[in-house]
XYZ file of C-alpha atoms in Angstrom:
605
model
C 0.184 0.064 -0.245
C 1.406 3.545 0.588
C 4.765 4.775 0.689
C 5.036 6.921 3.811
C 6.098 10.212 4.371
C 6.843 12.505 6.726
C 3.510 12.618 8.445
C 2.699 14.855 11.670
C 1.132 13.208 14.424
C -0.780 15.672 16.436
C 1.407 16.862 19.025
C 2.876 13.490 19.431
C 4.368 12.155 15.923
C 8.839 12.134 15.843
C 9.879 13.654 13.416
C 10.553 11.093 10.297
C 13.159 10.180 7.279
C 12.360 11.236 3.803
C 9.903 9.178 1.887
C 10.387 4.899 1.676
C 8.826 2.252 0.468
C 7.362 -0.852 1.487
C 8.495 -3.234 -0.894
C 12.439 -1.320 -1.721
C 13.144 0.551 1.367
C 11.515 -2.417 4.022
C 9.289 1.098 5.191
C 6.232 2.783 4.544
C 4.399 3.031 2.921
C -33.883 -12.540 1.253
C -36.991 -10.250 0.290
C -35.069 -7.110 1.504
C -38.654 -4.677 1.159
C -40.345 -6.678 4.528
C -37.749 -8.302 7.848
C -38.185 -11.823 9.031
C -37.813 -13.159 11.536
C -34.603 -14.593 13.233
C -34.448 -18.275 13.045
C -35.946 -18.507 9.814
C -35.539 -20.451 7.592
C -34.688 -19.664 3.996
C -36.905 -18.214 2.032
C -38.637 -20.447 -0.737
C -35.611 -19.954 -3.511
C -32.490 -20.461 -1.434
C -34.796 -23.826 0.340
C -32.473 -27.270 -0.140
C -33.262 -28.340 -3.758
C -34.077 -31.941 -2.738
C -37.845 -32.465 -2.578
C -39.044 -34.699 -5.216
C -35.967 -35.732 -5.879
C -33.389 -38.379 -4.152
C -31.570 -37.882 -1.015
C -28.419 -35.317 -1.816
C -25.150 -36.697 -2.623
C -23.684 -33.932 -0.209
C -24.167 -33.097 3.645
C -24.885 -29.969 4.599
C -23.466 -28.971 7.566
C -20.331 -30.723 9.436
C -17.820 -28.739 12.000
C -15.655 -26.506 11.148
C -12.678 -27.831 11.234
C -9.568 -27.612 12.176
C -7.835 -23.838 11.490
C -11.822 -22.524 13.216
C -10.171 -22.782 16.777
C -14.131 -22.010 18.544
C -13.791 -20.321 22.902
C -16.080 -20.021 25.498
C -16.104 -18.098 28.407
C -14.053 -21.559 30.367
C -11.755 -23.030 27.684
C -8.653 -22.876 29.477
C -5.653 -21.207 28.188
C -7.222 -18.966 25.567
C -4.391 -16.389 26.458
C -1.551 -19.095 25.520
C -3.719 -20.701 22.311
C -4.205 -17.286 20.781
C -0.416 -16.496 21.372
C 0.281 -19.399 19.549
C -1.667 -18.842 17.330
C -0.093 -15.002 16.484
C 3.351 -15.975 15.819
C 2.976 -18.035 13.571
C 0.385 -14.956 11.502
C 2.596 -11.943 12.891
C 4.672 -12.175 10.199
C 4.005 -14.812 7.943
C 2.368 -12.246 5.041
C 2.748 -14.598 2.175
C 2.634 -18.103 4.623
C -0.644 -20.591 4.431
C -1.759 -20.459 7.771
C -5.112 -19.584 7.746
C -7.367 -18.894 11.289
C -10.403 -17.574 12.411
C -10.841 -17.732 15.813
C -13.946 -18.052 17.775
C -15.841 -16.773 20.749
C -19.171 -18.182 22.079
C -21.294 -15.484 23.963
C -20.382 -14.298 27.167
C -17.636 -12.543 29.151
C -13.903 -12.793 28.393
C -10.955 -11.270 31.258
C -7.602 -9.796 30.372
C -8.115 -11.068 27.280
C -5.252 -9.734 24.161
C -5.719 -11.138 21.447
C -3.032 -9.565 18.996
C -3.859 -10.749 15.284
C -1.352 -11.617 12.998
C -1.679 -12.169 8.648
C -5.552 -14.625 7.513
C -6.269 -14.036 11.380
C -10.065 -12.982 12.026
C -11.321 -13.086 15.373
C -14.905 -13.101 15.405
C -17.603 -12.663 18.286
C -20.908 -16.141 18.120
C -23.778 -14.323 18.926
C -26.419 -12.169 17.271
C -25.484 -8.445 18.586
C -22.073 -7.760 19.682
C -22.662 -6.900 22.975
C -23.469 -11.098 23.153
C -19.810 -11.668 23.059
C -17.686 -9.218 25.685
C -13.710 -9.065 25.969
C -12.321 -7.731 28.360
C -9.271 -6.640 26.942
C -7.772 -6.265 23.350
C -7.318 -6.952 19.810
C -4.929 -5.827 18.611
C -2.826 -5.064 15.974
C 0.519 -3.321 15.648
C 3.216 -3.568 13.666
C 6.535 -4.567 15.357
C 7.553 -7.372 13.287
C 7.811 -4.602 10.934
C 9.980 -1.865 12.969
C 6.312 0.511 14.211
C 5.438 0.462 9.995
C 2.329 -0.088 10.144
C 1.253 -0.071 5.669
C 1.434 -4.088 5.028
C -0.489 -4.988 7.719
C -2.708 -6.558 5.707
C -4.896 -9.627 5.399
C -6.832 -10.296 9.058
C -10.785 -8.878 10.615
C -12.765 -8.970 13.380
C -15.922 -8.986 13.393
C -19.340 -8.612 15.869
C -17.550 -8.575 19.557
C -17.487 -5.825 22.651
C -13.708 -5.486 23.602
C -13.627 -3.077 27.420
C -9.464 -1.916 26.250
C -7.719 -2.156 29.136
C -5.698 0.829 28.922
C -9.473 1.972 27.499
C -8.119 2.837 24.073
C -7.628 -0.563 21.634
C -5.014 -0.387 18.393
C -5.625 -1.066 15.433
C -2.586 -0.303 13.040
C -3.990 -2.104 10.021
C -3.596 -1.052 6.224
C -5.625 -2.933 3.387
C -8.390 -6.066 3.437
C -8.136 -5.544 7.048
C -12.212 -4.946 8.168
C -13.669 -4.240 11.040
C -17.063 -5.000 11.447
C -19.866 -5.001 13.308
C -18.007 -4.569 16.877
C -18.931 -2.149 19.719
C -15.510 -0.273 21.430
C -16.382 0.377 24.558
C -13.314 3.219 25.265
C -11.069 4.823 22.009
C -9.158 3.356 19.089
C -6.433 4.203 17.639
C -5.966 3.550 14.129
C -1.502 3.909 14.223
C 0.995 1.571 15.121
C 2.544 1.762 18.579
C 5.479 4.667 17.752
C 2.897 6.334 15.767
C 4.356 5.779 12.522
C 3.834 4.654 9.019
C -0.270 3.833 8.262
C -2.297 3.538 5.183
C -5.715 1.634 6.356
C -8.714 1.434 5.818
C -12.364 0.275 7.075
C -15.883 0.270 9.556
C -18.178 -0.901 9.579
C -21.496 -1.121 11.615
C -19.815 -0.540 14.113
C -20.337 2.180 17.330
C -16.855 2.821 18.923
C -17.781 5.144 22.609
C -15.025 6.902 22.691
C -12.783 9.395 20.239
C -10.897 7.305 17.489
C -7.687 8.151 16.202
C -6.377 8.406 12.918
C -3.404 10.027 12.950
C -0.911 8.709 11.076
C -3.369 6.764 9.116
C -3.448 8.941 5.016
C -6.680 7.762 4.078
C -9.540 5.445 5.656
C -13.454 5.060 5.209
C -16.236 4.842 7.634
C -19.816 3.267 7.011
C -22.972 3.252 8.586
C -21.320 3.471 12.440
C -21.095 5.844 15.067
C -18.016 7.204 16.470
C -17.659 9.279 19.947
C -14.908 11.731 18.112
C -12.508 11.797 15.179
C -9.216 13.466 15.847
C -7.878 14.071 12.813
C -7.109 13.627 9.200
C -3.760 13.216 7.037
C -4.938 13.150 3.350
C -8.512 11.661 2.652
C -10.902 10.459 5.504
C -14.670 10.086 4.147
C -17.589 8.616 6.507
C -20.850 7.437 5.253
C -23.924 7.237 7.781
C -21.946 8.086 10.193
C -23.060 9.103 13.450
C -20.759 11.706 15.799
C -18.885 12.098 11.955
C -16.905 15.110 11.688
C -17.952 18.131 9.710
C -17.477 17.756 5.607
C -14.486 20.225 4.995
C -12.965 18.298 2.497
C -9.455 19.585 1.964
C -8.996 21.194 4.882
C -9.447 19.156 7.166
C -9.959 15.865 4.162
C -13.028 15.047 6.203
C -15.899 13.428 3.059
C -18.800 13.298 5.294
C -22.057 12.059 3.833
C -25.376 11.590 5.580
C -26.251 8.463 4.492
C -24.862 5.894 2.637
C -27.144 5.260 -0.746
C -27.943 1.465 -0.149
C -25.825 -0.723 2.209
C -26.152 -4.853 3.453
C -24.097 -5.943 6.245
C -21.854 -8.277 5.415
C -23.184 -12.431 6.797
C -21.610 -13.394 9.389
C -21.601 -17.066 11.830
C -23.242 -17.006 15.003
C -25.038 -19.426 17.741
C -28.451 -20.635 18.385
C -28.401 -23.014 21.304
C -25.949 -24.879 20.549
C -27.010 -24.635 16.657
C -24.409 -22.812 13.825
C -26.042 -20.054 11.614
C -25.608 -17.799 9.416
C -27.144 -14.409 9.823
C -27.768 -12.813 6.300
C -28.830 -8.906 7.232
C -31.396 -7.308 5.363
C -31.138 -4.340 2.769
C -31.045 -0.834 3.976
C -31.799 2.426 1.444
C -30.240 5.874 3.255
C -28.496 4.106 5.431
C -27.392 6.105 9.054
C -25.975 3.843 12.019
C -25.325 0.391 13.169
C -27.935 -2.349 12.392
C -27.770 -3.960 15.937
C -28.857 -2.369 19.191
C -31.852 -2.035 19.817
C -33.784 -5.689 19.815
C -33.112 -8.350 17.402
C -31.290 -7.498 13.960
C -32.993 -7.155 10.315
C -32.756 -9.752 8.244
C -33.098 -14.029 7.537
C -31.081 -16.382 9.034
C -29.828 -20.500 7.645
C -29.110 -23.276 9.724
C -25.344 -24.409 8.939
C -27.501 -27.678 8.306
C -28.049 -25.933 4.574
C -24.441 -25.391 3.347
C -21.955 -27.466 2.353
C -18.530 -26.952 4.787
C -15.957 -27.052 2.597
C -12.761 -27.834 3.538
C -9.175 -27.334 1.786
C -8.190 -29.318 -0.464
C -11.713 -30.377 -1.955
C -12.696 -29.823 -5.513
C -14.092 -27.559 -7.366
C -16.579 -30.046 -9.865
C -17.438 -31.206 -5.507
C -18.144 -27.327 -4.406
C -20.608 -27.278 -8.038
C -21.790 -30.346 -6.754
C -23.131 -28.698 -3.911
C -24.330 -25.535 -5.284
C -26.437 -27.743 -7.848
C -27.695 -29.333 -5.051
C -29.283 -26.093 -3.414
C -26.601 -26.129 -0.442
C -24.676 -22.827 0.060
C -21.133 -22.935 0.093
C -18.838 -21.912 3.720
C -15.172 -21.954 3.028
C -13.375 -23.206 6.304
C -10.034 -21.496 6.372
C -7.304 -23.124 4.370
C -5.801 -22.335 0.435
C -8.452 -24.058 -1.984
C -7.037 -24.950 -6.132
C -9.686 -24.144 -8.838
C -9.534 -26.391 -11.995
C -12.666 -24.878 -13.291
C -14.522 -21.691 -11.942
C -17.661 -22.081 -8.972
C -20.433 -21.609 -10.783
C -23.040 -19.875 -8.650
C -26.012 -20.085 -10.239
C -29.086 -20.113 -8.223
C -30.656 -16.553 -6.192
C -30.014 -16.526 -2.748
C -26.930 -18.448 -2.974
C -24.623 -17.775 0.212
C -20.836 -17.919 -0.328
C -18.934 -17.199 3.218
C -15.781 -17.453 3.987
C -13.887 -18.481 7.002
C -10.053 -17.096 8.244
C -9.115 -15.577 5.216
C -9.948 -19.264 2.226
C -7.977 -18.230 -0.201
C -9.150 -19.804 -4.079
C -6.575 -19.777 -6.339
C -7.618 -21.049 -10.150
C -5.160 -23.582 -11.955
C -4.675 -22.798 -15.853
C -6.345 -19.874 -16.252
C -9.667 -20.135 -15.566
C -11.888 -17.796 -13.131
C -12.030 -18.077 -9.730
C -15.531 -17.907 -9.223
C -18.447 -17.511 -11.702
C -22.081 -16.161 -11.224
C -25.165 -16.160 -12.865
C -27.496 -13.372 -13.442
C -29.615 -13.650 -10.627
C -31.389 -11.949 -7.042
C -29.744 -11.283 -4.350
C -25.649 -14.132 -4.454
C -23.808 -12.645 -1.023
C -20.313 -12.860 -1.507
C -18.032 -12.506 1.092
C -14.833 -12.896 3.648
C -12.742 -14.695 1.491
C -9.000 -14.321 -1.137
C -8.703 -15.145 -4.778
C -4.988 -15.474 -5.299
C -4.060 -16.065 -9.105
C -2.435 -18.846 -10.321
C 0.602 -18.498 -13.136
C -1.611 -19.195 -15.774
C -3.169 -16.154 -17.010
C -6.921 -15.391 -16.055
C -9.588 -13.411 -17.740
C -11.268 -12.244 -15.258
C -10.052 -14.182 -10.918
C -14.356 -13.202 -10.526
C -16.900 -12.340 -12.459
C -20.304 -11.266 -11.291
C -23.459 -11.909 -14.072
C -22.519 -12.624 -17.677
C -21.508 -10.625 -20.297
C -24.657 -8.940 -20.874
C -26.225 -9.324 -18.319
C -29.860 -6.888 -17.790
C -31.783 -8.248 -15.590
C -33.410 -5.533 -12.851
C -31.353 -6.673 -9.055
C -32.866 -3.602 -7.499
C -34.781 -5.319 -4.991
C -32.588 -7.873 -3.924
C -28.917 -6.595 -5.356
C -25.988 -9.573 -5.705
C -23.553 -7.952 -2.522
C -19.275 -8.527 -2.757
C -17.852 -7.998 0.655
C -14.410 -8.085 2.185
C -13.786 -10.484 -1.294
C -9.866 -9.508 -1.610
C -7.415 -10.496 -5.075
C -4.025 -10.360 -4.990
C -2.011 -11.019 -8.493
C 1.076 -12.331 -7.119
C 3.204 -11.813 -4.501
C 2.180 -15.127 -2.572
C 4.198 -16.326 -6.188
C 3.511 -15.616 -9.643
C 0.029 -15.179 -11.243
C -1.367 -12.781 -13.523
C -5.065 -11.921 -14.868
C -5.838 -9.783 -17.574
C -8.878 -8.287 -15.684
C -9.260 -9.541 -11.782
C -12.723 -8.781 -11.077
C -15.718 -7.695 -13.687
C -19.550 -6.675 -12.470
C -21.243 -7.243 -15.151
C -25.157 -7.418 -13.362
C -26.838 -4.407 -12.535
C -27.435 -3.135 -8.719
C -24.904 -4.861 -7.144
C -23.184 -3.428 -4.182
C -19.229 -4.150 -3.853
C -17.939 -3.178 -0.504
C -15.223 -3.382 0.648
C -12.497 -4.837 -1.815
C -9.430 -4.886 -2.173
C -7.940 -5.861 -5.234
C -3.510 -5.347 -5.560
C -1.643 -6.707 -8.522
C 1.686 -7.250 -5.961
C 4.540 -4.276 -5.331
C 6.469 -6.896 -3.162
C 6.381 -10.099 -2.107
C 7.430 -13.342 -4.612
C 5.959 -13.442 -8.635
C 6.507 -9.538 -8.880
C 8.019 -7.692 -11.530
C 6.153 -5.263 -14.657
C 5.884 -8.894 -16.555
C 5.679 -11.135 -14.213
C 3.078 -10.213 -12.591
C 1.090 -8.922 -15.702
C -2.652 -7.400 -15.147
C -3.082 -4.872 -16.998
C -7.255 -4.072 -15.564
C -8.259 -4.055 -11.708
C -12.100 -3.671 -11.710
C -13.906 -3.291 -14.848
C -17.927 -2.883 -13.765
C -19.921 -3.246 -17.010
C -23.440 -3.016 -15.353
C -25.585 -0.487 -14.757
C -26.683 0.960 -11.746
C -23.417 -0.768 -9.354
C -22.787 0.685 -5.837
C -19.194 1.158 -4.915
C -18.389 1.464 -1.311
C -14.845 1.013 0.078
C -12.488 0.964 -3.272
C -9.121 0.018 -2.673
C -7.713 -0.222 -5.904
C -4.016 -0.070 -6.840
C -0.597 -0.733 -8.845
C -2.064 -2.204 -12.677
C 0.414 -1.953 -15.435
C -3.196 -0.066 -16.603
C -6.017 0.881 -15.795
C -6.746 0.580 -11.943
C -10.733 0.972 -12.220
C -13.233 0.744 -15.726
C -17.114 2.099 -15.650
C -18.772 1.420 -18.333
C -22.094 1.317 -16.646
C -24.888 3.810 -16.469
C -25.727 5.773 -12.493
C -22.377 3.942 -10.853
C -21.658 5.465 -7.815
C -18.570 4.692 -5.663
C -17.915 5.867 -1.526
C -14.518 6.303 -0.966
C -11.860 4.840 -3.402
C -8.214 4.937 -3.046
C -5.173 3.965 -5.598
C -1.196 3.619 -5.770
C -0.600 3.410 -9.205
C 1.996 0.201 -10.543
C 5.827 1.129 -8.732
C 7.569 -0.938 -11.111
C 6.584 0.833 -14.582
C 9.884 0.861 -16.360
C 9.918 3.773 -18.125
C 7.314 6.657 -19.470
C 6.792 4.835 -22.994
C 5.726 1.504 -20.872
C 2.554 3.636 -19.350
C 1.665 6.073 -22.773
C -2.052 6.217 -23.426
C -2.319 7.055 -27.371
C -1.443 10.683 -26.764
C -2.038 11.146 -23.093
C 1.216 9.904 -20.290
C -0.438 7.063 -18.433
C -3.564 5.361 -17.441
C -6.089 7.105 -15.260
C -6.465 5.125 -11.844
C -10.631 5.453 -12.635
C -11.908 5.577 -16.627
C -15.831 6.273 -16.649
C -16.169 5.205 -19.970
C -17.063 7.789 -22.157
C -20.310 6.209 -23.395
C -21.411 6.891 -20.109
C -24.152 10.036 -19.360
C -24.692 9.754 -15.886
C -22.147 9.118 -12.351
C -20.805 10.435 -9.633
C -18.048 9.584 -6.841
C -16.848 10.487 -3.361
C -14.011 10.545 -2.006
C -11.169 9.143 -4.475
C -7.993 10.200 -4.070
C -4.846 8.325 -6.497
C -0.731 8.285 -5.780
C 2.167 7.875 -7.726
C 5.200 6.268 -6.763
C 7.313 5.619 -9.742
C 10.256 3.523 -8.156
C 11.775 2.515 -11.273
C 12.049 5.471 -13.054
C 10.720 8.531 -11.008
C 10.894 11.083 -13.756
C 7.963 9.114 -15.550
C 5.287 11.756 -15.597
C 0.734 10.624 -15.527
C -0.795 12.709 -16.780
C -4.554 12.282 -14.204
C -6.056 10.388 -11.751
C -9.262 10.324 -13.145
C -10.673 10.648 -16.623
C -14.414 11.035 -17.194
C -16.655 12.437 -20.044
C -17.589 15.599 -19.767
C -21.820 15.585 -19.277
C -24.315 16.550 -16.939
C -24.489 13.598 -15.239
C -21.489 12.729 -14.319
C -20.314 14.144 -11.013
C -17.312 13.968 -8.499
C -16.324 15.327 -5.356
C -13.289 15.889 -3.347
C -10.383 14.359 -5.669
C -6.693 13.741 -4.607
C -3.717 13.035 -6.314
C -0.191 12.402 -4.718
C 3.193 12.462 -6.181
C 4.824 10.121 -3.003
C 8.829 12.094 -2.198
C 8.825 13.077 -6.406
C 9.121 10.041 -7.814
C 6.948 11.322 -10.744
C 4.815 13.677 -10.520
C 0.608 14.498 -11.691
C -0.148 16.706 -14.562
C -4.106 17.328 -13.679
C -5.968 15.469 -11.207
C -9.414 15.182 -12.968
C -9.361 15.086 -16.908
C -7.978 18.325 -17.643
C -8.803 19.831 -14.634
C -6.461 20.477 -11.020
C -3.017 22.213 -10.262
C 0.253 20.155 -11.368
C 2.229 18.009 -8.115
C 5.697 18.909 -8.033
C 8.382 18.808 -6.286
C 9.462 16.001 -3.120
C 6.697 17.564 -1.071
C 3.947 14.998 -0.793
C 1.403 17.790 -0.246
C -1.661 16.535 -2.714
C -3.690 18.138 -6.265
C -6.824 18.714 -4.833
C -10.559 19.414 -6.271
C -13.056 19.863 -4.460
C -16.342 19.410 -7.180
C -15.842 18.547 -10.971
C -17.180 19.692 -13.238
């Protein structure tokens, strides 16, 4: 993620050396219209498809496997087990370990759950307040000399925390969601020592005290409540957040929207007595504040018996057979190699990953494809490109999809994509959204800038996210380092709330990124055919470390049409490694020098 300029954390941050880069220098940088009672089985469209047929070949339910570790308040040695997992995962950035730490409802005393890579922690209640940890859930950066810019791939969900010293530390970067959490105190988003940090995402959470981002360069908070917000560096975006600071971009750079137009929270595992179920929150429009805390949550619930509980080593054919039989998919922690796409053809199908379950497509296949149907929920997994080029890695809706899904959209939540880093990987386009009304709620689509299998052609990936469908909404869109366009938007009436981008560092020279008569490919390109589009709080950064003389004409490109509008844009040259001539189209001041000062456009046109 983001290289680290000289930051000034309020009143405390020590002076920092000149800009560095984490990679190169090892531094910085169901029917939505009516609520249903909890405990109802699936709607008819998602019911088991076994009636009138021979019995299922594949069973639903079953145990969650060895890497789902479940605690209750009487479990002995909880802290020791947390420490054991952390020791394995603390610096295992491209390792194969995957863990989900699940806490049954109750109260836990004196814990400090430190989270490393590919580790998820979650409560098993219907409300975060059902599971209280008198202690902390901590992400820090000791493993990386106090630099939090590589604290990826970890998550916290559905817990109440009473921090030991009054403030919980959550110093993360990309792909590290903080969802459905209740912090009975403050939240510090920077590492110990106020080192570099670049995250992040909060949703459906209540922080009773103050949130201190300190050195966090950008952040998106959605449908939450905060007791206060301390400061901003470049790009802090809020939608539907009670207690958010007032709109003030660019000084300070707060983008504040009163409500989120459409949202539907991520599915989650919970316990109903001794039975595991998956809760499916209902869709909200003009959402504000958390979905919990005032009685029973609104949505539907499915028993685990309606899920095929997948374990690493299962074939794609078996996963598809489970789907054909009418089962949902629960992907337990681990790595899954796929020799054919997982094909989701049924409305209201749930594919839920635990502990950063990772899909690797072999032989150039697409990892997962969704038909043009209502209400599919994809959540909580990582797609890692294989060494043979995949045309897309994820495809939501077939090409030409046109059905109206406004009443019951597909959601893509905490689905992360990586090309390279863990080894050679290639993909022409990483995520393609063809279905109308899809909600992409928090993704990090990353062509790796460090790790194994990294190079301008080695992990070639021309395009990050391509949106062809109309009426698509993105809330929390992180897309980085693609060889050409990071985001291309062809659908009408698209909306993005918060976008964070870095252009590819490793372009060998100006010619390598020449785009016809333009210098470089925009980070976010709206097609000339689009007549209606809107974006709020979008940022693009360049760090051309191979050839710092490279010039990028602009970060954003869009047609000049009355219905195409942008609010609060910025571009930044990180330490003078490359420069932007403009912010959007031919508008906005150029960046210059090595001072890492954003160039901003408050409103376009």
